Short mmCIF file of C-alpha atoms in Angstrom, two decimals:
data_model
loop_
_atom_site.label_atom_id
_atom_site.label_comp_id
_atom_site.label_asym_id
_atom_site.label_seq_id
_atom_site.Cartn_x
_atom_site.Cartn_y
_atom_site.Cartn_z
CA UNK A 1 233.55 47.83 30.98
CA UNK A 2 234.17 51.15 32.69
CA UNK A 3 236.68 49.71 35.17
CA UNK A 4 239.08 48.73 32.39
CA UNK A 5 238.84 52.15 30.75
CA UNK A 6 239.38 53.85 34.11
CA UNK A 7 242.44 51.74 34.92
CA UNK A 8 243.90 52.51 31.50
CA UNK A 9 243.21 56.26 31.72
CA UNK A 10 244.47 56.60 35.30
CA UNK A 11 247.58 54.53 34.57
CA UNK A 12 248.45 56.80 31.64
CA UNK A 13 247.62 59.89 33.70
CA UNK A 14 250.12 58.75 36.34
CA UNK A 15 252.68 57.96 33.63
CA UNK A 16 252.88 54.29 34.55
CA UNK A 17 253.55 51.55 32.05
CA UNK A 18 251.56 48.35 32.41
CA UNK A 19 254.70 46.73 33.85
CA UNK A 20 255.20 49.48 36.44
CA UNK A 21 251.57 49.30 37.58
CA UNK A 22 251.77 45.50 37.65
CA UNK A 23 254.75 45.73 40.03
CA UNK A 24 252.82 48.04 42.36
CA UNK A 25 249.79 45.72 42.42
CA UNK A 26 251.82 42.48 42.56
CA UNK A 27 250.42 41.04 39.32
CA UNK A 28 251.79 40.45 35.83
CA UNK A 29 251.73 42.93 32.96
CA UNK A 30 249.33 40.61 31.14
CA UNK A 31 246.89 40.82 34.07
CA UNK A 32 246.87 44.63 33.80
CA UNK A 33 246.28 44.29 30.05
CA UNK A 34 243.37 41.89 30.65
CA UNK A 35 241.83 44.30 33.18
CA UNK A 36 242.14 47.22 30.78
CA UNK A 37 240.57 45.21 27.97
CA UNK A 38 237.73 44.12 30.25
CA UNK A 39 238.54 40.43 29.86
CA UNK A 40 239.05 39.93 33.59
CA UNK A 41 238.52 42.02 36.71
CA UNK A 42 240.66 42.56 39.80
CA UNK A 43 239.68 40.89 43.05
CA UNK A 44 238.96 43.07 46.12
CA UNK A 45 242.56 42.94 47.40
CA UNK A 46 243.85 43.95 43.98
CA UNK A 47 241.29 46.77 43.81
CA UNK A 48 242.66 48.13 47.08
CA UNK A 49 246.22 48.01 45.75
CA UNK A 50 245.09 49.66 42.49
CA UNK A 51 243.35 52.36 44.49
CA UNK A 52 246.56 53.08 46.38
CA UNK A 53 248.80 52.92 43.32
CA UNK A 54 246.56 55.18 41.21
CA UNK A 55 245.65 57.46 44.13
CA UNK A 56 241.91 57.11 43.52
CA UNK A 57 239.08 55.69 45.59
CA UNK A 58 237.66 52.32 44.67
CA UNK A 59 234.38 54.05 43.83
CA UNK A 60 236.21 56.23 41.32
CA UNK A 61 237.99 53.20 39.85
CA UNK A 62 234.80 51.25 39.22
CA UNK A 63 232.88 54.33 38.05
CA UNK A 64 230.56 54.59 41.03
CA UNK A 65 230.01 58.35 41.16
CA UNK A 66 228.77 58.75 44.73
CA UNK A 67 229.52 62.50 44.85
CA UNK A 68 226.77 63.06 42.27
CA UNK A 69 224.30 61.07 44.35
CA UNK A 70 225.31 62.83 47.55
CA UNK A 71 224.87 66.21 45.88
CA UNK A 72 221.41 65.19 44.69
CA UNK A 73 220.48 64.01 48.16
CA UNK A 74 222.08 66.79 50.22
CA UNK A 75 222.67 69.57 47.69
CA UNK A 76 220.20 72.09 49.09
CA UNK A 77 221.05 71.40 52.74
CA UNK A 78 223.92 73.88 52.68
CA UNK A 79 221.62 76.72 51.62
CA UNK A 80 219.05 75.71 54.23
CA UNK A 81 221.67 75.59 56.97
CA UNK A 82 222.95 79.05 56.02
CA UNK A 83 219.39 80.37 56.18
CA UNK A 84 218.90 78.83 59.62
CA UNK A 85 222.17 80.34 60.90
CA UNK A 86 221.28 83.75 59.48
CA UNK A 87 217.76 83.58 60.84
CA UNK A 88 218.82 82.67 64.36
CA UNK A 89 221.53 85.36 64.36
CA UNK A 90 219.03 87.96 63.15
CA UNK A 91 216.39 86.84 65.66
CA UNK A 92 218.73 86.95 68.67
CA UNK A 93 220.22 90.24 67.50
CA UNK A 94 216.75 91.73 67.16
CA UNK A 95 215.70 90.50 70.59
CA UNK A 96 218.88 91.98 72.11
CA UNK A 97 218.29 95.26 70.27
CA UNK A 98 214.67 95.55 71.37
CA UNK A 99 215.60 94.70 74.94
CA UNK A 100 218.49 97.20 75.06
CA UNK A 101 216.34 99.95 73.51
CA UNK A 102 213.36 99.35 75.79
CA UNK A 103 215.56 99.18 78.89
CA UNK A 104 216.29 102.85 78.23
CA UNK A 105 219.54 102.78 80.17
CA UNK A 106 222.11 102.07 77.43
CA UNK A 107 223.95 104.44 75.13
CA UNK A 108 223.75 103.79 71.40
CA UNK A 109 227.24 102.31 71.18
CA UNK A 110 226.35 99.92 74.01
CA UNK A 111 223.15 98.95 72.18
CA UNK A 112 225.13 98.13 69.05
CA UNK A 113 227.46 95.94 71.12
CA UNK A 114 224.47 94.17 72.68
CA UNK A 115 222.94 93.58 69.25
CA UNK A 116 226.26 92.13 68.04
CA UNK A 117 226.47 89.94 71.13
CA UNK A 118 222.90 88.77 70.50
CA UNK A 119 223.80 87.86 66.92
CA UNK A 120 226.83 85.87 68.11
CA UNK A 121 224.66 84.06 70.64
CA UNK A 122 222.20 83.27 67.82
CA UNK A 123 224.98 81.81 65.68
CA UNK A 124 226.17 79.71 68.62
CA UNK A 125 222.64 78.41 69.15
CA UNK A 126 222.42 77.54 65.46
CA UNK A 127 225.68 75.60 65.58
CA UNK A 128 224.60 73.71 68.70
CA UNK A 129 221.20 72.83 67.19
CA UNK A 130 222.84 71.78 63.92
CA UNK A 131 225.29 69.47 65.70
CA UNK A 132 222.55 67.96 67.87
CA UNK A 133 220.45 67.22 64.78
CA UNK A 134 223.46 65.69 62.99
CA UNK A 135 224.18 63.51 66.02
CA UNK A 136 220.57 62.33 66.20
CA UNK A 137 220.47 61.63 62.46
CA UNK A 138 223.75 59.69 62.55
CA UNK A 139 222.79 57.69 65.63
CA UNK A 140 219.53 56.59 64.03
CA UNK A 141 221.34 55.26 60.89
#
């Protein structure tokens, strides 16, 4: 059983004896031994106390590697979001540059400032759209 192995490894990592961990979880040393050997398992309240004592999440204690699943599910989203931010910044900067050049009333340094301002506006639009989409996704769950 992975839980028993995890309790044993984390207890040793923390430098706790079975007695010391038993005190923190309000059980006997024999109970800790039984958990580590896989003969018995902690109840939910004891799992919470173990989690606190060993400074690990319950998922980590029982071997439920959710970070791996989350990375599989959402791993490429970060790259996609960066591309969206970059694209909107570039688009708004380009629009500002074309407008300032075609207006034919700005100096070059002013055009560069307008392009920069357009890029900042594009990034702001990307952030707003991203947050709206996150809100809609979370509200539908």
